């Protein structure tokens, strides 16, 4: 719902605090804009206090010589001169709009103004400080965030105002707002000289933000209509700081549009996109999506509709490659990221512990690892986490087999699986079109045909395809398919068991050796969103675990010991409630020896992955009398980076900047 | 320089704004603490205004029945009742301390108090709001950051105070402070009821922070000494909000210590650390480094010295695996991270463009890619970026060789090189102790013996070791060794050229084929910090480029076309000024066809890597008439994630939250 129009320059005016001169300076800005634009729209979405004192009235009263060009509107008015959330509570006669209605009504108003198609300027004035609560108690900077209007920050020129101005600025920045201008009144001539503008001007200049410092209005005792009119005429009608401010806003507006319009072409000149055939790009403006911002479930993208808004919402249909869980740009995740960056940056991990990593590890062991995992190994993405999992599994098998030399230990997998794009992860997948041109890719394994779940003409069925042809099994409902416990006793389970065992016998008797079973439980994501018969996956896991004889890995009776082969569940795509339950493993009614998590893990902010393992796997590397080189010698520079761990814990619900009791989405 | 003592509970008092009652509430807290502790230390590090009105005097005047237990000190006093930075400027008689001196004097004071070894409490009261400038203009929250004292935030209970309180909170959180308590005065009985505490109490509770709401002091017109004393007696000496606050602070203090002390053991139970032989951990408390926070070049770690501070500074000697450049927890990087998280979260990258990625890509092409690179491919860490580089190079060679089937194309490299821990990156390195136990690792290449630079007994020399023995070449200075242009004409250069060419002939004539030359310019980091003779690396690059005949890759005369084999420089360890110049390639006087960057790229905040390439390499994948599967089919979910790109651009100096004109370190 962000807005950007060539002919309509829009700015939202936020105050560093209440009573810092927002309305006075906005009035002056309206007067100055009237000189440079054909129309000026002032909007106070929400006003509290007597209608006679309201800001829209003030604007019109002092609209100046070009007052005919100035419109002023107010959408919601409450009589009590207190914070809007209290005014709304105390007003029995007026139902307060929801946040969505509130923002939509502003959006509609902007669109109406834009339809007039005059070269124009608009100012949307907020109430109180940046975080003053709106009608239902949402903080103002959050409530207005869907609109993401370019912002003017009115500084506080009083004692203490440097602090409140900079804090307000930081609160805006961390919500993704662009601040085009800071206005800071000069000191009142009768006051102590706090000179806040002298401090703030270079401070903001370092951050690329201009500060204009207009004269303050007459003292309250002297601000009758004549004096105020003279004041406005003085600061707004001629050359001076307000006129300079108007020019700055116009330039910022132009630059924003120029930049946005230049982005697709520039991108095609410097990016090498993943998975993209650049030769297919014939028209960058149409072929490239220019993402100006994102909020909730949508991007705000550059629109090529020349007659209307230059921005339009665009549903993020894949949740940005299935990384998002709470929607884009959640302010709590942003603060959690900032908190960890501000407390640690990154800190080295081997033999070290820091709170975000410890909290997350304990959370993971108790969450997706509940009942089976003991250990968490952090890396950077799904692919590296799969490589870690493979190293764990294959080494554990090599030790059990008491091999001296490196054996060719492949993996057992399912056709159409995908585990990532580094060579090790690729090698754990069937060869196909996606890796045909990767010279170093070598299939290292055997891939079972997956029976798949589907609904055809309203009939729920499982399709079993293998060398002997295709069979359909119909079911009364989808839920019947996922009733694993009942289905384990059916003839189809027996058929699966026999087929799998026979295949394993054939493979091992032909001399092939294996180091892991690797599957994506329930659904093959990159492989085409195929839903695999969960019974097949369950029986595959069980049969592999019962076939130590074939794998020469010696059956162990000890609790928690892996048997047959280590079972790796790649839950990168499906983990963390993506398809319902916390982990898809629970839908198979079993647990892995090694689990791989990424994507949604951080709530969709930064890369981080985790490979969970049992102590049985762990002890293949770390055992009494082990040497240094027996350890898992794998690590990335940013292992367990605090920012990633903090947002991951936050997205699961607990740290100081996040809710301690409920998931972030609730807040 | 962080402080934590079992017997001394320390809190720093920050105000959401000036004039919110910091001193009044701290006085009350001191009185309450005097009832529960043997000693109470009040410290006002910096006071402006008349000495008679100073806060330390106020504390003592109203110290109450247990006043004998209360000490009050002030370290720096200025007469002018304005912001400290102005007071310091205006005072000709007093040299303002540097930020480091200022913090050190507070640190010394705390240490002295701790030495008294009484069960005690300390309050360090700041001046103005959280961001009020200190003596030299540094914002207070930044100036005090090295001490990272647990914090009490005094809310603003006036109109607008919800906003300033929450903004102040966010500014503190993003610097890594822990807020143990918020104090928000009830409304003055004669004022409009703003009820800020009613809003703030549940808001902070959701973030795990308790709010106490004591009565306000008498009106200014009535606050004579008797009334004030009665007020303090009422709110501080019995049961009530201040006593509850005191209990909250004590509990937070205990919990902080318990948590810190429990961390090493908990870590050994849930972490699987990279590169660590867990069996070597015999005493978690000694073997594990508990990092409570980090600032500048140091960690603040749990100290096992039971008699003194539980925290001590610990130099981060490896710059956290060479990821840090501006020091830990730089507030501008933290804000840049938050800004990108708040504007985008992560957004899908293929065929999309967003400002942080575009800005960074353009910056990289003009920076380390200057003069050679055209394209930037983003991935997550050095290892994935090397895999991308290898895929690029090997595919380009396969195309030039017009191979139909996958050929075994190895790499040329240098003994002792390290490129990462995913299988592809490992395979591009010599076999050795670190990959001996990785079943899937297969050396795919040939490794040259590197002549090394050293200083032995004051003599600068190059040691050449190969099958025919060891030779030493002495040099007048280290800089003579790096004078590549002059050295290219020396007999040693000829000897290198002949040796390399002969080796390449031998290798190719024996039927081996190659797909890339991969080197770490100047220094082999993980390989033991070996400085390789730059002349050798330069001649190796040149000779490979002149040997298209051997590699069957057809010499091209077109400008910018790769020849011989694509040359990959892995600059993950050495790039971005780590060893001086922006890129170590410049010390070789040549440029690669593909460059790999990570680690310091983000200024040490989050993982992100970039593989830069020439258009010559790019066009092997993207050419007129190419098909989708000719593209580089490699990508990770968080490709070009906005947070990483934003901090990377910020650490190179430009975005709205960062300096537009100079590197972040300067600010």
mmCIF file with all atom_site columns, C-alpha atoms in Angstrom, chain A residues 129-131 145 163 167 170-171 175-176 178-179 193-194 206-207 259 266 268 270-275 277-279 289 291-292 294 320 328-329 332 341-344 346 348-349 351-353 355 362 375-377 380-381 387 391 395 406 408-409 421-423 426 435-437 439-440 442 444 599 602 604 621-623 625 627-628 632 634-635 637-638 656 659-660, chain B residues 86 129-131 145 163 167 170-171 175-176 178-179 206-207 259 266 268 270-275 277-279 289 291-292 294 320 328-329 332 341-344 346 348-349 351-353 355 362 375-377 380-381 387 391 394-395 406 408-409 421-423 426 435-437 439-440 442 444 599 602 604 621-623 625 627-628 632 634-635 637-638 656 659-660:
data_model
loop_
_atom_site.group_PDB
_atom_site.id
_atom_site.type_symbol
_atom_site.label_atom_id
_atom_site.label_alt_id
_atom_site.label_comp_id
_atom_site.label_asym_id
_atom_site.label_entity_id
_atom_site.label_seq_id
_atom_site.pdbx_PDB_ins_code
_atom_site.Cartn_x
_atom_site.Cartn_y
_atom_site.Cartn_z
_atom_site.occupancy
_atom_site.B_iso_or_equiv
_atom_site.pdbx_formal_charge
_atom_site.auth_seq_id
_atom_site.auth_comp_id
_atom_site.auth_asym_id
_atom_site.auth_atom_id
_atom_site.pdbx_PDB_model_num
ATOM 1   C CA . UNK A 1 129 ? 5.721  11.466  18.853  1.00 0.00 ? 129 UNK A CA 1
ATOM 2   C CA . UNK A 1 130 ? 6.759  8.701   16.472  1.00 0.00 ? 130 UNK A CA 1
ATOM 3   C CA . UNK A 1 131 ? 5.578  6.002   18.849  1.00 0.00 ? 131 UNK A CA 1
ATOM 4   C CA . UNK A 1 145 ? 4.363  1.402   8.147   1.00 0.00 ? 145 UNK A CA 1
ATOM 5   C CA . UNK A 1 163 ? 18.272 12.710  22.656  1.00 0.00 ? 163 UNK A CA 1
ATOM 6   C CA . UNK A 1 167 ? 15.984 8.100   19.389  1.00 0.00 ? 167 UNK A CA 1
ATOM 7   C CA . UNK A 1 170 ? 16.459 5.401   15.125  1.00 0.00 ? 170 UNK A CA 1
ATOM 8   C CA . UNK A 1 171 ? 12.947 4.084   15.735  1.00 0.00 ? 171 UNK A CA 1
ATOM 9   C CA . UNK A 1 175 ? 11.180 0.303   10.541  1.00 0.00 ? 175 UNK A CA 1
ATOM 10  C CA . UNK A 1 176 ? 12.614 1.035   7.127   1.00 0.00 ? 176 UNK A CA 1
ATOM 11  C CA . UNK A 1 178 ? 13.404 7.045   4.651   1.00 0.00 ? 178 UNK A CA 1
ATOM 12  C CA . UNK A 1 179 ? 13.924 10.378  6.356   1.00 0.00 ? 179 UNK A CA 1
ATOM 13  C CA . UNK A 1 193 ? 20.470 28.561  24.043  1.00 0.00 ? 193 UNK A CA 1
ATOM 14  C CA . UNK A 1 194 ? 20.360 24.787  23.688  1.00 0.00 ? 194 UNK A CA 1
ATOM 15  C CA . UNK A 1 206 ? 26.899 12.344  8.245   1.00 0.00 ? 206 UNK A CA 1
ATOM 16  C CA . UNK A 1 207 ? 23.885 10.127  7.646   1.00 0.00 ? 207 UNK A CA 1
ATOM 17  C CA . UNK A 1 259 ? 16.621 5.738   -8.602  1.00 0.00 ? 259 UNK A CA 1
ATOM 18  C CA . UNK A 1 266 ? 21.402 -1.281  -13.455 1.00 0.00 ? 266 UNK A CA 1
ATOM 19  C CA . UNK A 1 268 ? 20.917 -6.401  -15.310 1.00 0.00 ? 268 UNK A CA 1
ATOM 20  C CA . UNK A 1 270 ? 25.866 -5.855  -12.344 1.00 0.00 ? 270 UNK A CA 1
ATOM 21  C CA . UNK A 1 271 ? 23.947 -8.856  -10.999 1.00 0.00 ? 271 UNK A CA 1
ATOM 22  C CA . UNK A 1 272 ? 24.473 -12.461 -11.842 1.00 0.00 ? 272 UNK A CA 1
ATOM 23  C CA . UNK A 1 273 ? 21.231 -13.898 -10.556 1.00 0.00 ? 273 UNK A CA 1
ATOM 24  C CA . UNK A 1 274 ? 20.931 -17.466 -9.329  1.00 0.00 ? 274 UNK A CA 1
ATOM 25  C CA . UNK A 1 275 ? 18.957 -19.827 -11.580 1.00 0.00 ? 275 UNK A CA 1
ATOM 26  C CA . UNK A 1 277 ? 19.144 -17.303 -17.822 1.00 0.00 ? 277 UNK A CA 1
ATOM 27  C CA . UNK A 1 278 ? 20.127 -13.703 -18.414 1.00 0.00 ? 278 UNK A CA 1
ATOM 28  C CA . UNK A 1 279 ? 19.735 -14.076 -22.156 1.00 0.00 ? 279 UNK A CA 1
ATOM 29  C CA . UNK A 1 289 ? 10.806 -6.975  -10.251 1.00 0.00 ? 289 UNK A CA 1
ATOM 30  C CA . UNK A 1 291 ? 11.244 -4.318  -4.812  1.00 0.00 ? 291 UNK A CA 1
ATOM 31  C CA . UNK A 1 292 ? 11.084 -0.966  -3.051  1.00 0.00 ? 292 UNK A CA 1
ATOM 32  C CA . UNK A 1 294 ? 8.155  -5.346  1.743   1.00 0.00 ? 294 UNK A CA 1
ATOM 33  C CA . UNK A 1 320 ? 10.558 -15.468 -0.694  1.00 0.00 ? 320 UNK A CA 1
ATOM 34  C CA . UNK A 1 328 ? 8.189  -9.245  5.884   1.00 0.00 ? 328 UNK A CA 1
ATOM 35  C CA . UNK A 1 329 ? 9.910  -6.602  7.939   1.00 0.00 ? 329 UNK A CA 1
ATOM 36  C CA . UNK A 1 332 ? 10.352 -7.216  16.547  1.00 0.00 ? 332 UNK A CA 1
ATOM 37  C CA . UNK A 1 341 ? 24.430 -6.759  16.396  1.00 0.00 ? 341 UNK A CA 1
ATOM 38  C CA . UNK A 1 342 ? 24.735 -4.087  19.087  1.00 0.00 ? 342 UNK A CA 1
ATOM 39  C CA . UNK A 1 343 ? 25.724 -6.476  21.842  1.00 0.00 ? 343 UNK A CA 1
ATOM 40  C CA . UNK A 1 344 ? 28.118 -8.760  19.975  1.00 0.00 ? 344 UNK A CA 1
ATOM 41  C CA . UNK A 1 346 ? 29.733 -11.686 15.384  1.00 0.00 ? 346 UNK A CA 1
ATOM 42  C CA . UNK A 1 348 ? 33.975 -16.650 17.258  1.00 0.00 ? 348 UNK A CA 1
ATOM 43  C CA . UNK A 1 349 ? 32.168 -19.852 18.129  1.00 0.00 ? 349 UNK A CA 1
ATOM 44  C CA . UNK A 1 351 ? 34.733 -23.529 22.427  1.00 0.00 ? 351 UNK A CA 1
ATOM 45  C CA . UNK A 1 352 ? 32.784 -20.355 23.107  1.00 0.00 ? 352 UNK A CA 1
ATOM 46  C CA . UNK A 1 353 ? 29.226 -19.714 24.223  1.00 0.00 ? 353 UNK A CA 1
ATOM 47  C CA . UNK A 1 355 ? 23.437 -16.208 24.968  1.00 0.00 ? 355 UNK A CA 1
ATOM 48  C CA . UNK A 1 362 ? 18.356 -25.360 23.781  1.00 0.00 ? 362 UNK A CA 1
ATOM 49  C CA . UNK A 1 375 ? 23.233 -31.695 19.746  1.00 0.00 ? 375 UNK A CA 1
ATOM 50  C CA . UNK A 1 376 ? 23.050 -28.680 17.484  1.00 0.00 ? 376 UNK A CA 1
ATOM 51  C CA . UNK A 1 377 ? 25.635 -27.906 14.833  1.00 0.00 ? 377 UNK A CA 1
ATOM 52  C CA . UNK A 1 380 ? 24.867 -20.940 7.199   1.00 0.00 ? 380 UNK A CA 1
ATOM 53  C CA . UNK A 1 381 ? 22.245 -22.406 4.900   1.00 0.00 ? 381 UNK A CA 1
ATOM 54  C CA . UNK A 1 387 ? 26.824 -31.266 3.936   1.00 0.00 ? 387 UNK A CA 1
ATOM 55  C CA . UNK A 1 391 ? 29.662 -35.859 6.894   1.00 0.00 ? 391 UNK A CA 1
ATOM 56  C CA . UNK A 1 395 ? 31.672 -40.984 9.031   1.00 0.00 ? 395 UNK A CA 1
ATOM 57  C CA . UNK A 1 406 ? 37.907 -44.096 2.332   1.00 0.00 ? 406 UNK A CA 1
ATOM 58  C CA . UNK A 1 408 ? 32.602 -45.104 -1.581  1.00 0.00 ? 408 UNK A CA 1
ATOM 59  C CA . UNK A 1 409 ? 29.662 -44.744 0.749   1.00 0.00 ? 409 UNK A CA 1
ATOM 60  C CA . UNK A 1 421 ? 23.597 -26.584 -4.447  1.00 0.00 ? 421 UNK A CA 1
ATOM 61  C CA . UNK A 1 422 ? 27.015 -27.220 -2.941  1.00 0.00 ? 422 UNK A CA 1
ATOM 62  C CA . UNK A 1 423 ? 28.673 -30.249 -4.459  1.00 0.00 ? 423 UNK A CA 1
ATOM 63  C CA . UNK A 1 426 ? 24.098 -32.112 -4.979  1.00 0.00 ? 426 UNK A CA 1
ATOM 64  C CA . UNK A 1 435 ? 22.914 -30.699 -12.342 1.00 0.00 ? 435 UNK A CA 1
ATOM 65  C CA . UNK A 1 436 ? 23.618 -31.989 -15.853 1.00 0.00 ? 436 UNK A CA 1
ATOM 66  C CA . UNK A 1 437 ? 25.889 -29.015 -16.554 1.00 0.00 ? 437 UNK A CA 1
ATOM 67  C CA . UNK A 1 439 ? 30.999 -30.794 -14.175 1.00 0.00 ? 439 UNK A CA 1
ATOM 68  C CA . UNK A 1 440 ? 31.833 -31.761 -10.635 1.00 0.00 ? 440 UNK A CA 1
ATOM 69  C CA . UNK A 1 442 ? 28.512 -37.074 -9.393  1.00 0.00 ? 442 UNK A CA 1
ATOM 70  C CA . UNK A 1 444 ? 26.502 -40.817 -5.071  1.00 0.00 ? 444 UNK A CA 1
ATOM 71  C CA . UNK A 1 599 ? 14.889 -21.149 5.739   1.00 0.00 ? 599 UNK A CA 1
ATOM 72  C CA . UNK A 1 602 ? 15.279 -17.137 11.388  1.00 0.00 ? 602 UNK A CA 1
ATOM 73  C CA . UNK A 1 604 ? 12.985 -14.887 7.261   1.00 0.00 ? 604 UNK A CA 1
ATOM 74  C CA . UNK A 1 621 ? 33.396 -37.990 16.380  1.00 0.00 ? 621 UNK A CA 1
ATOM 75  C CA . UNK A 1 622 ? 33.792 -37.296 20.058  1.00 0.00 ? 622 UNK A CA 1
ATOM 76  C CA . UNK A 1 623 ? 34.579 -40.346 22.142  1.00 0.00 ? 623 UNK A CA 1
ATOM 77  C CA . UNK A 1 625 ? 40.433 -41.182 23.655  1.00 0.00 ? 625 UNK A CA 1
ATOM 78  C CA . UNK A 1 627 ? 42.085 -37.281 18.670  1.00 0.00 ? 627 UNK A CA 1
ATOM 79  C CA . UNK A 1 628 ? 41.612 -33.746 17.407  1.00 0.00 ? 628 UNK A CA 1
ATOM 80  C CA . UNK A 1 632 ? 33.941 -32.873 12.881  1.00 0.00 ? 632 UNK A CA 1
ATOM 81  C CA . UNK A 1 634 ? 33.791 -28.381 9.432   1.00 0.00 ? 634 UNK A CA 1
ATOM 82  C CA . UNK A 1 635 ? 32.971 -24.758 10.135  1.00 0.00 ? 635 UNK A CA 1
ATOM 83  C CA . UNK A 1 637 ? 33.326 -18.060 9.743   1.00 0.00 ? 637 UNK A CA 1
ATOM 84  C CA . UNK A 1 638 ? 29.920 -16.921 10.950  1.00 0.00 ? 638 UNK A CA 1
ATOM 85  C CA . UNK A 1 656 ? 14.326 -9.277  25.606  1.00 0.00 ? 656 UNK A CA 1
ATOM 86  C CA . UNK A 1 659 ? 7.669  -11.538 23.624  1.00 0.00 ? 659 UNK A CA 1
ATOM 87  C CA . UNK A 1 660 ? 8.639  -13.951 26.346  1.00 0.00 ? 660 UNK A CA 1
ATOM 88  C CA . UNK B 2 86  ? 27.857 22.696  25.530  1.00 0.00 ? 86  UNK B CA 1
ATOM 89  C CA . UNK B 2 129 ? 17.981 11.451  27.788  1.00 0.00 ? 129 UNK B CA 1
ATOM 90  C CA . UNK B 2 130 ? 19.586 8.262   26.524  1.00 0.00 ? 130 UNK B CA 1
ATOM 91  C CA . UNK B 2 131 ? 21.181 10.075  23.589  1.00 0.00 ? 131 UNK B CA 1
ATOM 92  C CA . UNK B 2 145 ? 28.470 1.222   25.994  1.00 0.00 ? 145 UNK B CA 1
ATOM 93  C CA . UNK B 2 163 ? 6.567  7.625   22.406  1.00 0.00 ? 163 UNK B CA 1
ATOM 94  C CA . UNK B 2 167 ? 12.037 5.149   21.322  1.00 0.00 ? 167 UNK B CA 1
ATOM 95  C CA . UNK B 2 170 ? 14.720 0.843   21.267  1.00 0.00 ? 170 UNK B CA 1
ATOM 96  C CA . UNK B 2 171 ? 17.874 2.959   21.157  1.00 0.00 ? 171 UNK B CA 1
ATOM 97  C CA . UNK B 2 175 ? 23.155 -1.094  21.528  1.00 0.00 ? 175 UNK B CA 1
ATOM 98  C CA . UNK B 2 176 ? 22.872 -4.366  23.383  1.00 0.00 ? 176 UNK B CA 1
ATOM 99  C CA . UNK B 2 178 ? 19.734 -5.139  29.075  1.00 0.00 ? 178 UNK B CA 1
ATOM 100 C CA . UNK B 2 179 ? 16.848 -3.217  30.603  1.00 0.00 ? 179 UNK B CA 1
ATOM 101 C CA . UNK B 2 206 ? 5.393  -8.593  26.609  1.00 0.00 ? 206 UNK B CA 1
ATOM 102 C CA . UNK B 2 207 ? 9.102  -7.940  26.250  1.00 0.00 ? 207 UNK B CA 1
ATOM 103 C CA . UNK B 2 259 ? 22.741 -17.638 33.839  1.00 0.00 ? 259 UNK B CA 1
ATOM 104 C CA . UNK B 2 266 ? 24.865 -25.999 29.252  1.00 0.00 ? 266 UNK B CA 1
ATOM 105 C CA . UNK B 2 268 ? 28.778 -28.543 26.401  1.00 0.00 ? 268 UNK B CA 1
ATOM 106 C CA . UNK B 2 270 ? 23.750 -28.888 23.565  1.00 0.00 ? 270 UNK B CA 1
ATOM 107 C CA . UNK B 2 271 ? 26.396 -27.548 21.196  1.00 0.00 ? 271 UNK B CA 1
ATOM 108 C CA . UNK B 2 272 ? 28.336 -29.485 18.635  1.00 0.00 ? 272 UNK B CA 1
ATOM 109 C CA . UNK B 2 273 ? 31.111 -27.014 17.973  1.00 0.00 ? 273 UNK B CA 1
ATOM 110 C CA . UNK B 2 274 ? 32.944 -26.842 14.648  1.00 0.00 ? 274 UNK B CA 1
ATOM 111 C CA . UNK B 2 275 ? 36.545 -28.108 14.688  1.00 0.00 ? 275 UNK B CA 1
ATOM 112 C CA . UNK B 2 277 ? 37.170 -32.404 19.830  1.00 0.00 ? 277 UNK B CA 1
ATOM 113 C CA . UNK B 2 278 ? 34.595 -32.468 22.591  1.00 0.00 ? 278 UNK B CA 1
ATOM 114 C CA . UNK B 2 279 ? 36.400 -35.256 24.378  1.00 0.00 ? 279 UNK B CA 1
ATOM 115 C CA . UNK B 2 289 ? 34.869 -19.016 26.831  1.00 0.00 ? 289 UNK B CA 1
ATOM 116 C CA . UNK B 2 291 ? 31.131 -14.311 25.926  1.00 0.00 ? 291 UNK B CA 1
ATOM 117 C CA . UNK B 2 292 ? 28.733 -11.970 27.670  1.00 0.00 ? 292 UNK B CA 1
ATOM 118 C CA . UNK B 2 294 ? 31.729 -7.724  22.780  1.00 0.00 ? 294 UNK B CA 1
ATOM 119 C CA . UNK B 2 320 ? 36.543 -13.701 15.323  1.00 0.00 ? 320 UNK B CA 1
ATOM 120 C CA . UNK B 2 328 ? 32.476 -5.571  17.560  1.00 0.00 ? 328 UNK B CA 1
ATOM 121 C CA . UNK B 2 329 ? 28.962 -4.235  17.953  1.00 0.00 ? 329 UNK B CA 1
ATOM 122 C CA . UNK B 2 332 ? 25.966 2.067   12.845  1.00 0.00 ? 332 UNK B CA 1
ATOM 123 C CA . UNK B 2 341 ? 15.275 -5.923  8.372   1.00 0.00 ? 341 UNK B CA 1
ATOM 124 C CA . UNK B 2 342 ? 12.611 -3.274  8.944   1.00 0.00 ? 342 UNK B CA 1
ATOM 125 C CA . UNK B 2 343 ? 12.258 -2.334  5.299   1.00 0.00 ? 343 UNK B CA 1
ATOM 126 C CA . UNK B 2 344 ? 12.428 -5.762  3.666   1.00 0.00 ? 344 UNK B CA 1
ATOM 127 C CA . UNK B 2 346 ? 14.485 -11.028 3.210   1.00 0.00 ? 346 UNK B CA 1
ATOM 128 C CA . UNK B 2 348 ? 13.460 -13.304 -3.102  1.00 0.00 ? 348 UNK B CA 1
ATOM 129 C CA . UNK B 2 349 ? 16.317 -12.462 -5.431  1.00 0.00 ? 349 UNK B CA 1
ATOM 130 C CA . UNK B 2 351 ? 15.011 -11.534 -11.425 1.00 0.00 ? 351 UNK B CA 1
ATOM 131 C CA . UNK B 2 352 ? 14.430 -9.045  -8.622  1.00 0.00 ? 352 UNK B CA 1
ATOM 132 C CA . UNK B 2 353 ? 16.330 -6.005  -7.470  1.00 0.00 ? 353 UNK B CA 1
ATOM 133 C CA . UNK B 2 355 ? 18.394 -1.192  -3.105  1.00 0.00 ? 355 UNK B CA 1
ATOM 134 C CA . UNK B 2 362 ? 27.807 -1.691  -7.836  1.00 0.00 ? 362 UNK B CA 1
ATOM 135 C CA . UNK B 2 375 ? 29.159 -9.281  -12.371 1.00 0.00 ? 375 UNK B CA 1
ATOM 136 C CA . UNK B 2 376 ? 28.378 -10.137 -8.787  1.00 0.00 ? 376 UNK B CA 1
ATOM 137 C CA . UNK B 2 377 ? 26.930 -13.464 -7.695  1.00 0.00 ? 377 UNK B CA 1
ATOM 138 C CA . UNK B 2 380 ? 26.218 -17.118 1.963   1.00 0.00 ? 380 UNK B CA 1
ATOM 139 C CA . UNK B 2 381 ? 29.810 -17.821 2.947   1.00 0.00 ? 381 UNK B CA 1
ATOM 140 C CA . UNK B 2 387 ? 31.746 -23.535 -5.046  1.00 0.00 ? 387 UNK B CA 1
ATOM 141 C CA . UNK B 2 391 ? 31.203 -24.073 -11.160 1.00 0.00 ? 391 UNK B CA 1
ATOM 142 C CA . UNK B 2 394 ? 34.954 -25.407 -14.841 1.00 0.00 ? 394 UNK B CA 1
ATOM 143 C CA . UNK B 2 395 ? 31.854 -24.893 -16.966 1.00 0.00 ? 395 UNK B CA 1
ATOM 144 C CA . UNK B 2 406 ? 31.307 -34.457 -18.087 1.00 0.00 ? 406 UNK B CA 1
ATOM 145 C CA . UNK B 2 408 ? 37.192 -34.825 -14.991 1.00 0.00 ? 408 UNK B CA 1
ATOM 146 C CA . UNK B 2 409 ? 38.389 -31.219 -14.905 1.00 0.00 ? 409 UNK B CA 1
ATOM 147 C CA . UNK B 2 421 ? 34.413 -27.005 4.074   1.00 0.00 ? 421 UNK B CA 1
ATOM 148 C CA . UNK B 2 422 ? 31.704 -27.921 1.612   1.00 0.00 ? 422 UNK B CA 1
ATOM 149 C CA . UNK B 2 423 ? 32.711 -30.855 -0.544  1.00 0.00 ? 423 UNK B CA 1
ATOM 150 C CA . UNK B 2 426 ? 37.376 -29.174 -0.128  1.00 0.00 ? 426 UNK B CA 1
ATOM 151 C CA . UNK B 2 435 ? 40.028 -33.854 5.200   1.00 0.00 ? 435 UNK B CA 1
ATOM 152 C CA . UNK B 2 436 ? 41.457 -37.330 5.768   1.00 0.00 ? 436 UNK B CA 1
ATOM 153 C CA . UNK B 2 437 ? 38.343 -38.374 7.672   1.00 0.00 ? 437 UNK B CA 1
ATOM 154 C CA . UNK B 2 439 ? 34.696 -39.899 3.278   1.00 0.00 ? 439 UNK B CA 1
ATOM 155 C CA . UNK B 2 440 ? 33.356 -37.858 0.391   1.00 0.00 ? 440 UNK B CA 1
ATOM 156 C CA . UNK B 2 442 ? 38.439 -36.476 -3.252  1.00 0.00 ? 442 UNK B CA 1
ATOM 157 C CA . UNK B 2 444 ? 40.546 -32.955 -7.718  1.00 0.00 ? 444 UNK B CA 1
ATOM 158 C CA . UNK B 2 599 ? 34.278 -12.670 6.038   1.00 0.00 ? 599 UNK B CA 1
ATOM 159 C CA . UNK B 2 602 ? 29.743 -7.404  6.086   1.00 0.00 ? 602 UNK B CA 1
ATOM 160 C CA . UNK B 2 604 ? 31.616 -8.704  10.800  1.00 0.00 ? 604 UNK B CA 1
ATOM 161 C CA . UNK B 2 621 ? 26.319 -19.336 -19.058 1.00 0.00 ? 621 UNK B CA 1
ATOM 162 C CA . UNK B 2 622 ? 24.345 -16.516 -20.561 1.00 0.00 ? 622 UNK B CA 1
ATOM 163 C CA . UNK B 2 623 ? 24.750 -16.157 -24.300 1.00 0.00 ? 623 UNK B CA 1
ATOM 164 C CA . UNK B 2 625 ? 20.321 -18.506 -27.768 1.00 0.00 ? 625 UNK B CA 1
ATOM 165 C CA . UNK B 2 627 ? 18.639 -22.279 -22.729 1.00 0.00 ? 627 UNK B CA 1
ATOM 166 C CA . UNK B 2 628 ? 17.418 -22.072 -19.148 1.00 0.00 ? 628 UNK B CA 1
ATOM 167 C CA . UNK B 2 632 ? 24.226 -21.011 -13.444 1.00 0.00 ? 632 UNK B CA 1
ATOM 168 C CA . UNK B 2 634 ? 22.982 -22.426 -8.098  1.00 0.00 ? 634 UNK B CA 1
ATOM 169 C CA . UNK B 2 635 ? 21.319 -20.435 -5.368  1.00 0.00 ? 635 UNK B CA 1
ATOM 170 C CA . UNK B 2 637 ? 17.377 -19.166 -0.061  1.00 0.00 ? 637 UNK B CA 1
ATOM 171 C CA . UNK B 2 638 ? 18.854 -15.993 1.386   1.00 0.00 ? 638 UNK B CA 1
ATOM 172 C CA . UNK B 2 656 ? 21.039 6.328   5.124   1.00 0.00 ? 656 UNK B CA 1
ATOM 173 C CA . UNK B 2 659 ? 27.996 7.949   6.756   1.00 0.00 ? 659 UNK B CA 1
ATOM 174 C CA . UNK B 2 660 ? 27.690 8.895   3.122   1.00 0.00 ? 660 UNK B CA 1
#
